[in-house]
CSV table of C-alpha atoms in Angstrom, one decimal:
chain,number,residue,atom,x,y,z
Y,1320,UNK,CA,21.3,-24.5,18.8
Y,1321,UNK,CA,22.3,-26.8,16.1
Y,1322,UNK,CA,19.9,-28.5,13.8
Y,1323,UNK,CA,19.9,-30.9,10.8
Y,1324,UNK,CA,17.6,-31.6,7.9
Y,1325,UNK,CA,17.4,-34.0,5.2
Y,1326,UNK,CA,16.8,-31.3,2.8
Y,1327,UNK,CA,16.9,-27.5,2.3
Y,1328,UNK,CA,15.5,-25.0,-0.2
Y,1329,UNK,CA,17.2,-21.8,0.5
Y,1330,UNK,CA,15.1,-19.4,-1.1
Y,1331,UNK,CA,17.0,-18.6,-4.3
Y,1332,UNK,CA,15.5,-21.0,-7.1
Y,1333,UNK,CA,18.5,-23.2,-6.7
Y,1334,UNK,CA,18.2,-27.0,-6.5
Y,1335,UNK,CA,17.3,-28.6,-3.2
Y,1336,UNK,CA,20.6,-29.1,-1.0
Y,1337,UNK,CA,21.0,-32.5,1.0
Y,1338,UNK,CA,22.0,-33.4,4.6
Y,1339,UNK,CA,22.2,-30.3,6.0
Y,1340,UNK,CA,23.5,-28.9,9.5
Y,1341,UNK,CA,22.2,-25.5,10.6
Y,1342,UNK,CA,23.2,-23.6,13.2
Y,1343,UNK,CA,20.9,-20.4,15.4
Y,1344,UNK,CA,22.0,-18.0,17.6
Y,1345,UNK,CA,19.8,-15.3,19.2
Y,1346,UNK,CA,17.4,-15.9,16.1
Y,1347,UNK,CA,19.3,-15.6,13.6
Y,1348,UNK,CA,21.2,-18.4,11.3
Y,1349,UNK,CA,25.0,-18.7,11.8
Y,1350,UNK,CA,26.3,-21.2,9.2
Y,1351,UNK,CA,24.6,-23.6,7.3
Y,1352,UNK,CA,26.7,-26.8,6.3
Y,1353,UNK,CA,25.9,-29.1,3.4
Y,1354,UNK,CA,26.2,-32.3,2.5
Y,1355,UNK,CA,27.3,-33.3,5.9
Y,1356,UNK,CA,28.7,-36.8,7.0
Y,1357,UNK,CA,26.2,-38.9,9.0
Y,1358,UNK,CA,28.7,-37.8,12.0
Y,1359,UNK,CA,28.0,-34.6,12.0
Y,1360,UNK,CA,24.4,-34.9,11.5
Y,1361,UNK,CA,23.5,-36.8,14.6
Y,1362,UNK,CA,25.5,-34.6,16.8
Y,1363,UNK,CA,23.0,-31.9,15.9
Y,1364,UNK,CA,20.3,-30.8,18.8
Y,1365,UNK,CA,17.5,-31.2,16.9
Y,1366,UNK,CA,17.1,-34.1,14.4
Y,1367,UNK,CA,14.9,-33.3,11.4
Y,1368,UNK,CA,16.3,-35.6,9.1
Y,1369,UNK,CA,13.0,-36.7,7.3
Y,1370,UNK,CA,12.1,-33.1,6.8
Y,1371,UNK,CA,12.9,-30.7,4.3
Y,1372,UNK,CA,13.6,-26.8,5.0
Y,1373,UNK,CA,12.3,-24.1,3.2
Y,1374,UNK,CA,11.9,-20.5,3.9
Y,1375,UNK,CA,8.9,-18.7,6.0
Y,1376,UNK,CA,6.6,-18.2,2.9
Y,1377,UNK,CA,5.0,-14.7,1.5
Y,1378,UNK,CA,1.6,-14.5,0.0
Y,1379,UNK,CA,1.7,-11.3,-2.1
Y,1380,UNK,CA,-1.9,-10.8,-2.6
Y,1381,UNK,CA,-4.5,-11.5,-0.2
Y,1382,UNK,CA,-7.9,-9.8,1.0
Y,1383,UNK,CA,-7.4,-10.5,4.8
Y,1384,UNK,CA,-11.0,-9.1,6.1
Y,1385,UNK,CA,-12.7,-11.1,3.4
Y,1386,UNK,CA,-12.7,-14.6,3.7
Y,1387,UNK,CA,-12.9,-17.8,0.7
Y,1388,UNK,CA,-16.7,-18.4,1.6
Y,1389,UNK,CA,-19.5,-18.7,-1.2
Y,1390,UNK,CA,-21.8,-17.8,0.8
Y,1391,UNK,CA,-23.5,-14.9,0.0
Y,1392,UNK,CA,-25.4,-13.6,2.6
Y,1393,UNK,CA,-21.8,-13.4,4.7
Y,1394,UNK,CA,-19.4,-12.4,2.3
Y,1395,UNK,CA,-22.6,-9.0,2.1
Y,1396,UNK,CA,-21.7,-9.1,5.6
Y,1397,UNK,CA,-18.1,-9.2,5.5
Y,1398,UNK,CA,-18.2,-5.7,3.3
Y,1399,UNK,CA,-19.9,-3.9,6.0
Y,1400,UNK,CA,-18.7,-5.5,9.1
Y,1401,UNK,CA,-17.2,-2.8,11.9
Y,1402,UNK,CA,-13.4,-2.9,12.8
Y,1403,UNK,CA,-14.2,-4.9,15.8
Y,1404,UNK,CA,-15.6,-7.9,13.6
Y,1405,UNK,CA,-13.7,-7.5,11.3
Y,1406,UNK,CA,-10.5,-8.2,13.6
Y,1407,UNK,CA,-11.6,-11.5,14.8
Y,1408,UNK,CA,-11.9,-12.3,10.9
Y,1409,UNK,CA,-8.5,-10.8,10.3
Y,1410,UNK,CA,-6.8,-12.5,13.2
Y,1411,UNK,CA,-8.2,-16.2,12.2
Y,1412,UNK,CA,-6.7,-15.5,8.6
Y,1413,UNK,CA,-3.7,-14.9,10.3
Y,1414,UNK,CA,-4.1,-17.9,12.1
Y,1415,UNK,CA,-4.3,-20.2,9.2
Y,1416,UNK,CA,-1.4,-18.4,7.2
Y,1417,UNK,CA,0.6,-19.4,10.1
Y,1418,UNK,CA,-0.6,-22.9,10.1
Y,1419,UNK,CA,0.6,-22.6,6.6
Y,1420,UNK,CA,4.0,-21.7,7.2
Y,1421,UNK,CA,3.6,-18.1,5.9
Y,1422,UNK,CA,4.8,-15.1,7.7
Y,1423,UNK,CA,4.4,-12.1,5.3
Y,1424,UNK,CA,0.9,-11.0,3.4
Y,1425,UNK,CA,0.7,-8.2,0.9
Y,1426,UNK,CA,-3.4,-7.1,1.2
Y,1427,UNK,CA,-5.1,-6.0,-1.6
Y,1428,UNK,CA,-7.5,-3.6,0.1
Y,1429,UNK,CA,-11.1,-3.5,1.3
Y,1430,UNK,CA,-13.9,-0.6,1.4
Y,1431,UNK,CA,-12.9,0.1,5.0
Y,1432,UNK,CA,-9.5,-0.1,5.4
Y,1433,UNK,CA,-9.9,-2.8,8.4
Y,1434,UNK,CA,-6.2,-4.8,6.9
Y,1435,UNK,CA,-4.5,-1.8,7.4
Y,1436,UNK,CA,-5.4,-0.4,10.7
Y,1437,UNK,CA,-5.5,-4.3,11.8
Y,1438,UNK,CA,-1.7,-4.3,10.4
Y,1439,UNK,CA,-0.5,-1.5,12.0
Y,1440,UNK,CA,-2.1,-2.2,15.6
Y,1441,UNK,CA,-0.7,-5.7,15.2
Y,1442,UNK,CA,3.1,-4.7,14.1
Y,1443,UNK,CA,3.0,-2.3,16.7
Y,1444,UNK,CA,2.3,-5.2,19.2
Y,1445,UNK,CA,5.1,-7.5,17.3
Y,1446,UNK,CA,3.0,-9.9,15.3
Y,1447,UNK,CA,4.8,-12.6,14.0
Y,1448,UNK,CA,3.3,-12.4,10.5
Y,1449,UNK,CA,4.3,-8.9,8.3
Y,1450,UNK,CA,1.3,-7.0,6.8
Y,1451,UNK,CA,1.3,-4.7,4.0
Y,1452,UNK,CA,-1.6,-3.6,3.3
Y,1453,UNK,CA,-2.8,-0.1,1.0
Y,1454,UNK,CA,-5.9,0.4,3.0
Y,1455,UNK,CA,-8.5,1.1,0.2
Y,1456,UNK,CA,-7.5,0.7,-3.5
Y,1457,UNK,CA,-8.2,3.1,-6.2
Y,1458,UNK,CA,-10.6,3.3,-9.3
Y,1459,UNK,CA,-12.6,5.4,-10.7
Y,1460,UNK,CA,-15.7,6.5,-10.6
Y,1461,UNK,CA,-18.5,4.0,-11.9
Y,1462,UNK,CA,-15.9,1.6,-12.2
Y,1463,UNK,CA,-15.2,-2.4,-10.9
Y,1464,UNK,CA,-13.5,-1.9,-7.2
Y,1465,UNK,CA,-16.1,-0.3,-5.1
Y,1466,UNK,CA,-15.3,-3.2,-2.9
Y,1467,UNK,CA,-11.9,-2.6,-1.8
Y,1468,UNK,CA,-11.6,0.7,-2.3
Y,1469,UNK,CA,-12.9,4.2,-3.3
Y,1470,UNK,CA,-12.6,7.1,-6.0
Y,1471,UNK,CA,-11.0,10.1,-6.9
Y,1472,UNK,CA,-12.1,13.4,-5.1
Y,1473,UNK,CA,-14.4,15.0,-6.8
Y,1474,UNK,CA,-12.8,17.5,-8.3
Y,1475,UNK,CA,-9.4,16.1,-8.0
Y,1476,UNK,CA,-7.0,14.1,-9.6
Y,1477,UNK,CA,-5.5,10.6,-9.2
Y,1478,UNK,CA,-2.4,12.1,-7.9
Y,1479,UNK,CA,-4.0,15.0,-5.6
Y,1480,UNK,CA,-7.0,12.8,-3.9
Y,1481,UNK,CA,-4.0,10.0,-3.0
Y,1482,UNK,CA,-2.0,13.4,-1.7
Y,1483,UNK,CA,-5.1,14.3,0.1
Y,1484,UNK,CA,-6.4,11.1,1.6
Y,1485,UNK,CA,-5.2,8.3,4.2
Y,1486,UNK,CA,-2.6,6.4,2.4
Y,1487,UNK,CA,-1.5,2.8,2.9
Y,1488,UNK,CA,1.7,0.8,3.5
Y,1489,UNK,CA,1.3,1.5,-0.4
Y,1490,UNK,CA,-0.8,2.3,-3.0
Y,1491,UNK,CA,-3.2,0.1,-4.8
Y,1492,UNK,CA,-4.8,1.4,-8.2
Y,1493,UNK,CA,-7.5,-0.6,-10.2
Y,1494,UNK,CA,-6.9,0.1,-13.6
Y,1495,UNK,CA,-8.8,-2.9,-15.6
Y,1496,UNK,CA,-12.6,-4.2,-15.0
Y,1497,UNK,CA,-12.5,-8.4,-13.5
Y,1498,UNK,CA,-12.9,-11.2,-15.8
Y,1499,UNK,CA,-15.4,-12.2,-17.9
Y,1500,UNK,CA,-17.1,-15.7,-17.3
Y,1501,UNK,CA,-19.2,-15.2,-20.0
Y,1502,UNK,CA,-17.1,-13.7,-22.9
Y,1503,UNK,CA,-13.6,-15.9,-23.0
Y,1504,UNK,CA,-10.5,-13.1,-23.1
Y,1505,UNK,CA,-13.2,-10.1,-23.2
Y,1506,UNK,CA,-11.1,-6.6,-22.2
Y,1507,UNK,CA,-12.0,-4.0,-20.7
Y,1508,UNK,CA,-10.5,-0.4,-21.2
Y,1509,UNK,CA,-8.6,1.4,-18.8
Y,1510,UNK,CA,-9.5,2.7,-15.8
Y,1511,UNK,CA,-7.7,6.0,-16.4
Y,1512,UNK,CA,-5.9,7.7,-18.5
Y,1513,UNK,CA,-2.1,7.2,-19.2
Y,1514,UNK,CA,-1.2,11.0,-18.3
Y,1515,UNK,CA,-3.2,10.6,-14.8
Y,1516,UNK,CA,-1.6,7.6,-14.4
Y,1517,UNK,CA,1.6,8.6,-14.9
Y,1518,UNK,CA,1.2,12.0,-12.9
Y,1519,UNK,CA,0.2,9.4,-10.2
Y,1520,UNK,CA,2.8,7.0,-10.4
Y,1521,UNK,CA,5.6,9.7,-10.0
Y,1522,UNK,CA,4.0,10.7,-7.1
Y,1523,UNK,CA,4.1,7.3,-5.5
Y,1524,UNK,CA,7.1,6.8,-5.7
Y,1525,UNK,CA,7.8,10.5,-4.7
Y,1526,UNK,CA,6.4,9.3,-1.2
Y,1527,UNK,CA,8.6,6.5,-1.2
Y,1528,UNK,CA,5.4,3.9,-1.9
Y,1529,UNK,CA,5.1,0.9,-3.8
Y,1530,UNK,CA,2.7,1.1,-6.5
Y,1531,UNK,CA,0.2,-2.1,-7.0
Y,1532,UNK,CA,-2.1,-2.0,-10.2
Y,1533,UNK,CA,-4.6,-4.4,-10.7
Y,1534,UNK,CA,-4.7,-4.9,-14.7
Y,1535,UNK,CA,-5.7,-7.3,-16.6
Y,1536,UNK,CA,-6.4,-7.1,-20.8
Y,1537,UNK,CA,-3.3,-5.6,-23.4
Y,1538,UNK,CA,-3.8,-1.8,-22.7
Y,1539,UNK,CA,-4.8,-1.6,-18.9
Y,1540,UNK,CA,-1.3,-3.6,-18.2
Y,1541,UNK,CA,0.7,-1.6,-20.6
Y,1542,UNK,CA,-0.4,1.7,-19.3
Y,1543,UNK,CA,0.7,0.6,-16.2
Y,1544,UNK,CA,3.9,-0.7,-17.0
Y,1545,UNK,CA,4.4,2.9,-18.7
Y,1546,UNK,CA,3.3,4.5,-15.5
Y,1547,UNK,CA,5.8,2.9,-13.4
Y,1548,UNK,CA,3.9,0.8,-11.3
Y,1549,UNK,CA,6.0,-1.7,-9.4
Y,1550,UNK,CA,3.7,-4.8,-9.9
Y,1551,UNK,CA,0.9,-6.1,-12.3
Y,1552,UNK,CA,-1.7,-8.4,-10.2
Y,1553,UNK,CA,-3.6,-10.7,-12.4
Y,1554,UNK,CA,-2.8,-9.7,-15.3
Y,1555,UNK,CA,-5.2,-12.1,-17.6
Y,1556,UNK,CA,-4.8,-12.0,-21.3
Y,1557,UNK,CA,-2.0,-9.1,-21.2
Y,1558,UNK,CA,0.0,-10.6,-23.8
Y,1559,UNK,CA,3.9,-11.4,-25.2
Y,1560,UNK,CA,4.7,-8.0,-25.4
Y,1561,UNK,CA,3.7,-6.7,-21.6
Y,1562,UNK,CA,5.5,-10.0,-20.5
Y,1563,UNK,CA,8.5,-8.9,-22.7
Y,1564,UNK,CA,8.3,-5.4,-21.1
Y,1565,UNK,CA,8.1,-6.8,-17.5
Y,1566,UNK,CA,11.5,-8.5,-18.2
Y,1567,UNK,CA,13.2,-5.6,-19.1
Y,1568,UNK,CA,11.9,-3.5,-16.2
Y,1569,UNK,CA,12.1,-6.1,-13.9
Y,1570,UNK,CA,8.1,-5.3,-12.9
Y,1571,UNK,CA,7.4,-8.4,-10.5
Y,1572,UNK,CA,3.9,-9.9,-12.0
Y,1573,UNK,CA,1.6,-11.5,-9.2
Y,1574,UNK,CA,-0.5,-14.2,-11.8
Y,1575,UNK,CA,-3.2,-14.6,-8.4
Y,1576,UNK,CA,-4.3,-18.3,-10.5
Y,1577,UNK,CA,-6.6,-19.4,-7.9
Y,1578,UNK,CA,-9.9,-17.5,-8.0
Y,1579,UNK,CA,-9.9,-18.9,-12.0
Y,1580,UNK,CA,-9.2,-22.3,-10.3
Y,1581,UNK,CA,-12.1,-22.3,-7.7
Y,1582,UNK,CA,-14.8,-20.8,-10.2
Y,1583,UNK,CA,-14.2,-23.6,-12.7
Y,1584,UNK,CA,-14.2,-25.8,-9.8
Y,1585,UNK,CA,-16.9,-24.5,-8.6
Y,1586,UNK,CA,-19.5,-23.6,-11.5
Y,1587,UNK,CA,-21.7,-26.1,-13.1
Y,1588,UNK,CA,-19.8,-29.1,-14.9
Y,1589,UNK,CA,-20.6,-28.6,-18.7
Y,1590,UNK,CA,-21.9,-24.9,-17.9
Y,1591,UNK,CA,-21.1,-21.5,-19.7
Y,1592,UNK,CA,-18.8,-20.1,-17.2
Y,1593,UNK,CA,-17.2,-23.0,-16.1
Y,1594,UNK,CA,-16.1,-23.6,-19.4
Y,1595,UNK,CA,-14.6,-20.0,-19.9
Y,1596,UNK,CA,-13.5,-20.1,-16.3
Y,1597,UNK,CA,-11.1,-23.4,-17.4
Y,1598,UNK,CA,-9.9,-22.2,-20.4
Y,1599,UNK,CA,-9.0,-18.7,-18.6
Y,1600,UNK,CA,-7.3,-20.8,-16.0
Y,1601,UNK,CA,-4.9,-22.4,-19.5
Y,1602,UNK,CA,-4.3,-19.3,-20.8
Y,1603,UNK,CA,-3.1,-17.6,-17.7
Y,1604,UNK,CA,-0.8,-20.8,-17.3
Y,1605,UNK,CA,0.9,-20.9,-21.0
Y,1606,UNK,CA,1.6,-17.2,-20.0
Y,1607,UNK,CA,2.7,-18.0,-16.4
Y,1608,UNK,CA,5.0,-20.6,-18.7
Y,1609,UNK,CA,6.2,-17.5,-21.2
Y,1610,UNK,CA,6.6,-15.2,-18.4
Y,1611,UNK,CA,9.5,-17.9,-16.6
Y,1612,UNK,CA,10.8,-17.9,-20.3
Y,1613,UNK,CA,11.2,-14.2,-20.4
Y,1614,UNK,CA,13.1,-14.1,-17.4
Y,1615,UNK,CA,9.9,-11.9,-15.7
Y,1616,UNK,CA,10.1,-11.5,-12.2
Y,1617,UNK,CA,6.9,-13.8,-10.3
Y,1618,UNK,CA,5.6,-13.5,-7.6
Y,1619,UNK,CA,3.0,-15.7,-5.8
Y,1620,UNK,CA,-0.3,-14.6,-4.5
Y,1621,UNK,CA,-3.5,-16.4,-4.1
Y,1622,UNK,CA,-6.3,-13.1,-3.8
Y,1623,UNK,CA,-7.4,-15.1,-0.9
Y,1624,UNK,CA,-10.9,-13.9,0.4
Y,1625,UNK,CA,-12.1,-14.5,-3.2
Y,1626,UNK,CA,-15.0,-16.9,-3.2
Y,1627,UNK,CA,-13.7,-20.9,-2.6
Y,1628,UNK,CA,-10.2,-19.0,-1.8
Y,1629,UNK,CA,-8.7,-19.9,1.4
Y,1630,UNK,CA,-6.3,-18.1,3.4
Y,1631,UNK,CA,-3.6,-20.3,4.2
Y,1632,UNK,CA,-4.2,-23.1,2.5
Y,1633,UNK,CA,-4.7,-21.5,-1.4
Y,1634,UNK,CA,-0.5,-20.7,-1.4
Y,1635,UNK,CA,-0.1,-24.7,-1.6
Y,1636,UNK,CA,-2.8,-24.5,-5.1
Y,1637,UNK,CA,-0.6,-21.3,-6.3
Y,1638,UNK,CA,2.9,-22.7,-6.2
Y,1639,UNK,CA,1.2,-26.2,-7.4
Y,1640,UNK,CA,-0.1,-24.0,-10.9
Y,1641,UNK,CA,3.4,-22.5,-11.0
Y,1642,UNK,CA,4.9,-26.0,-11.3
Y,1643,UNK,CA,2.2,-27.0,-13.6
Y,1644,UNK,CA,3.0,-24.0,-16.1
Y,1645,UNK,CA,6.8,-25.7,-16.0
Y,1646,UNK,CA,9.0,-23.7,-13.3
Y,1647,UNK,CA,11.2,-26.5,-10.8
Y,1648,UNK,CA,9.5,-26.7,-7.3
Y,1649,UNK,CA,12.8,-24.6,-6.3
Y,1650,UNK,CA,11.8,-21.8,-8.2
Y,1651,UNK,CA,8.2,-22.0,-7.3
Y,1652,UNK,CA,9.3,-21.6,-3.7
Y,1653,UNK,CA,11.4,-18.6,-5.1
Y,1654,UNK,CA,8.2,-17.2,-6.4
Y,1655,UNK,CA,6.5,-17.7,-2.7
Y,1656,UNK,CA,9.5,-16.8,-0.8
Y,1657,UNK,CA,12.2,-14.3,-1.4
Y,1658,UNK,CA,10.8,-12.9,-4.9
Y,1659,UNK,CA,7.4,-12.0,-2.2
Y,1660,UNK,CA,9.6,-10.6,0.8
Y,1661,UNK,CA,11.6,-8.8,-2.3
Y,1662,UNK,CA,8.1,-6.6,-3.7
Y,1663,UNK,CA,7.4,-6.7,0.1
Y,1664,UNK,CA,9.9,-4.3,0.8
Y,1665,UNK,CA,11.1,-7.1,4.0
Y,1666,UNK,CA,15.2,-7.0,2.5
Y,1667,UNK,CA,16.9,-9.5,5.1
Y,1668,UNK,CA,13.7,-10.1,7.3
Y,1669,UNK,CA,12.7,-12.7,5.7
Y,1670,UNK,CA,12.6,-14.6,2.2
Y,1671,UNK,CA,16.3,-16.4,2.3
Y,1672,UNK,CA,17.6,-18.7,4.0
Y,1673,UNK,CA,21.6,-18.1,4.6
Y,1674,UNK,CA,24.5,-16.3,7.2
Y,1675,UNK,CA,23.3,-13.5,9.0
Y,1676,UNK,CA,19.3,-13.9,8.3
Y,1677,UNK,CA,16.6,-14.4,10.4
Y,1678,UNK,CA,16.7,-18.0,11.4
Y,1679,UNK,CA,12.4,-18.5,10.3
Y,1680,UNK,CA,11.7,-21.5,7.8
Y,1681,UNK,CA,9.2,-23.8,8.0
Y,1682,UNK,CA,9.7,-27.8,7.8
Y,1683,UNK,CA,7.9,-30.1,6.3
Y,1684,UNK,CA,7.9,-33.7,6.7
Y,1685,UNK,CA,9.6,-35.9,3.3
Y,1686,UNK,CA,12.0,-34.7,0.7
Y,1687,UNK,CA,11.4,-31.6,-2.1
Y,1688,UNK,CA,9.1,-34.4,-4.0
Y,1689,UNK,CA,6.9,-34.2,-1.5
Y,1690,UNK,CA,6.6,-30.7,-0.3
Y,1691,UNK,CA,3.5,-30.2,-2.5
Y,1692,UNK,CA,1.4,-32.4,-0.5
Y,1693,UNK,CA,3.0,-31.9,2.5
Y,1694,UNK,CA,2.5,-27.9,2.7
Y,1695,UNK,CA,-0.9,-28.9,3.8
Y,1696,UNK,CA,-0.1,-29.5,6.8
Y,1697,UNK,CA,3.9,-28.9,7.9
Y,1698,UNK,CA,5.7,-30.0,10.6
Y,1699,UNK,CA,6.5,-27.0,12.0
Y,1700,UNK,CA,8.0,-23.6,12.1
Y,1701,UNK,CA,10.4,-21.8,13.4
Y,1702,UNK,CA,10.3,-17.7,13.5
Y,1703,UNK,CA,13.5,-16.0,14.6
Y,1704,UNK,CA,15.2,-19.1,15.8
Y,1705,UNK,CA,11.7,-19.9,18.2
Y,1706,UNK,CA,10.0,-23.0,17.1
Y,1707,UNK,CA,6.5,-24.1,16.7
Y,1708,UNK,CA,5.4,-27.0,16.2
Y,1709,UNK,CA,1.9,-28.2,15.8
Y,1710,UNK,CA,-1.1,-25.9,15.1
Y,1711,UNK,CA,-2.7,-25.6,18.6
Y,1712,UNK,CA,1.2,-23.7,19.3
Y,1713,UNK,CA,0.3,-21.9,16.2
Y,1714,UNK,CA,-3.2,-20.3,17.3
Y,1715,UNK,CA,-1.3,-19.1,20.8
Y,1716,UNK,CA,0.5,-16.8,18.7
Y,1717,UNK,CA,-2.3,-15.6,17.1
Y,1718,UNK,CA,-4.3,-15.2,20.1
Y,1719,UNK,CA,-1.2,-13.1,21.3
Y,1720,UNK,CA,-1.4,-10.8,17.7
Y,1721,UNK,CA,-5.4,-9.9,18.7
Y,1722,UNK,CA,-4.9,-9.1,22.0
């Protein structure tokens, strides 16, 4: 099958290619020819001419059993829900990252580990959409996180509970309280203690794990940059020097903008919070700004299943706030594509699109100028070289990934 586009955005950060013939076989792309004569073009089977092509998209940080409600009463409900509910909830979330074009999701955790046995059933069956999850995040005792995740053994270590206990696709640590809405750029101390830490991270990676640390505040992030960890999520107020850090360890830094975005949205115009919640939501974009000036590795995740957070449709908002904070839409695609399906662990599955790799991209309708609006809805998308086209298509699959 042969195929042409008006436009393609390969993956890489590099500018937007024009008039471009593609061509699958048994899922995967053969050749991709650019700037192509009109000729050439109209010969291909399948004319997407107004469309331009981009790679199947990666949200590194989701919660997929929570979802972006506000309301309390079910988000309370959410938290305690049994595997069985809770897999209805995953498999819609699925549903609308595949409406979304995105076919890889790194979950944060929850207090039950429902993403990760819901990930494992579901690869197991060959779900179209990749999921990493670590099961249940980290913290200590008395700390923020007791809903995603657990603590220590009593008794035990970091290193020797994670040894002891269930683990993950990887490991998630919490090592940094949440944001203050009422105290702009308040930190909080670590979670543990560099040594532990440390002791831990060495053990991770003994296992042959990824290590996620949730950090946000100076300290917290440098401790975890000194532990090895693999990436910072969040990462509010961490400051020049952890960004500068990040470059030279090539740590991949997943900003998660939204959340700041939808409380300042959604708290009281003139209010307290919402006040703190917008100038929170600056800050984090002047460093998103420093950070593409450093040369530190991004990656984009939304922490969807945080209140007014949508799964699916909150990747458009993040790569939207990485333009704002100055990168090209190119590289905010980079940031969504292959920099996720690189701190994925995917390699050629996904992420790229060139010779040899899996022929899945989604289209959308108009040139790179408009792919901000129209990731809202796209055209369609193709997985392995099969192509879907039209969300109805897209909740067949999904139905298929429950079963």
């Amino acid at each position: 099958m042969t195929l042409s586009a008006g436009w393609l955005l390969d993956g890489r950060g590099e500018p937007a290619v024009k008039d471009v013939v593609i061509e699958i076989d048994r899922g995967e792309i053969r050749s991709i020819h650019r700037n192509c004569a009109a000729g050439e073009l109209y010969r291909a089977d399948v004319d997407l001419m107004g469309c331009t092509i981009l790679p199947g998209l990666c949200d590194s940080h989701v919660h997929l059993s929570m979802s972006g409600t506000r309301d309390a009463a079910a988000r309370k409900g959410q938290l305690s829900a049994s595997f069985e509910e809770a897999r209805e909830t995953i498999g819609n979330h699925l549903a609308a990252h595949l409406n979304h074009g995105i076919v890889a999701v790194r979950d944060g955790g929850d207090r039950q580990a429902h993403g990760l046995r819901y990930g494992r059933t579901g690869q197991a069956a060959g779900a179209p959409v990749h999921i990493f999850s670590p099961g249940q995040a980290w913290h200590a005792r008395g700390r923020y996180g007791a809903m995603i995740g657990r603590t220590p053994l009593r008794g035990k270590s970091l290193a020797d509970s994670i040894l002891e206990s269930e683990r993950g696709d990887l490991i998630k640590i919490l090592n940094s309280g949440s944001n203050s809405l009422s105290e702009f750029g308040r930190e909080t101390p670590p979670q543990f203690g560099l040594e532990e830490l440390r002791t831990a991270g060495s053990f991770v990676h003994s296992l042959g794990l990824t290590l996620m640390v949730h950090a946000n505040g100076r300290l917290p992030v440098q401790w975890a940059l000194e532990a090895g960890c693999d990436s910072i999520e969040h990462g509010y107020f961490m400051g020049r020097e952890n960004l500068k850090r990040m470059s030279e360890k090539r740590i991949t830094w997943v900003p998660t903008v939204s959340p700041m975005a939808a409380y300042a949205l959604s708290a009281g115009a003139g209010s307290p919070g919402a006040e703190i919640a917008r100038k929170t939501l600056e800050h984090q974009i002047e460093q998103i700004r420093r950070a593409a000036a450093y040369g530190v590795p991004i990656a984009a995740g939304t922490d969807a299943g945080s209140p007014g957070v949508h799964h699916g449709q909150a990747i458009r908002e993040e790569i939207r706030f990485l333009v704002k904070a100055g990168l090209s839409i190119e590289r905010a695609i980079q940031c969504a594509s292959s920099a996720g399906a690189d701190l994925l662990g995917l390699g050629d599955r996904a992420g790229r699109l060139s010779r040899g790799r899996p022929a899945t991209f989604v289209v959308t309708r108009g040139g790179p100028g408009e792919l901000l609006d129209n990731l809202e809805s796209p055209e369609g998308l193709f997985i392995m070289g099969e192509t879907v086209f039209g969300k109805g298509s897209l909740k067949l699959i999904n139905d298929d990934i429950a079963r």
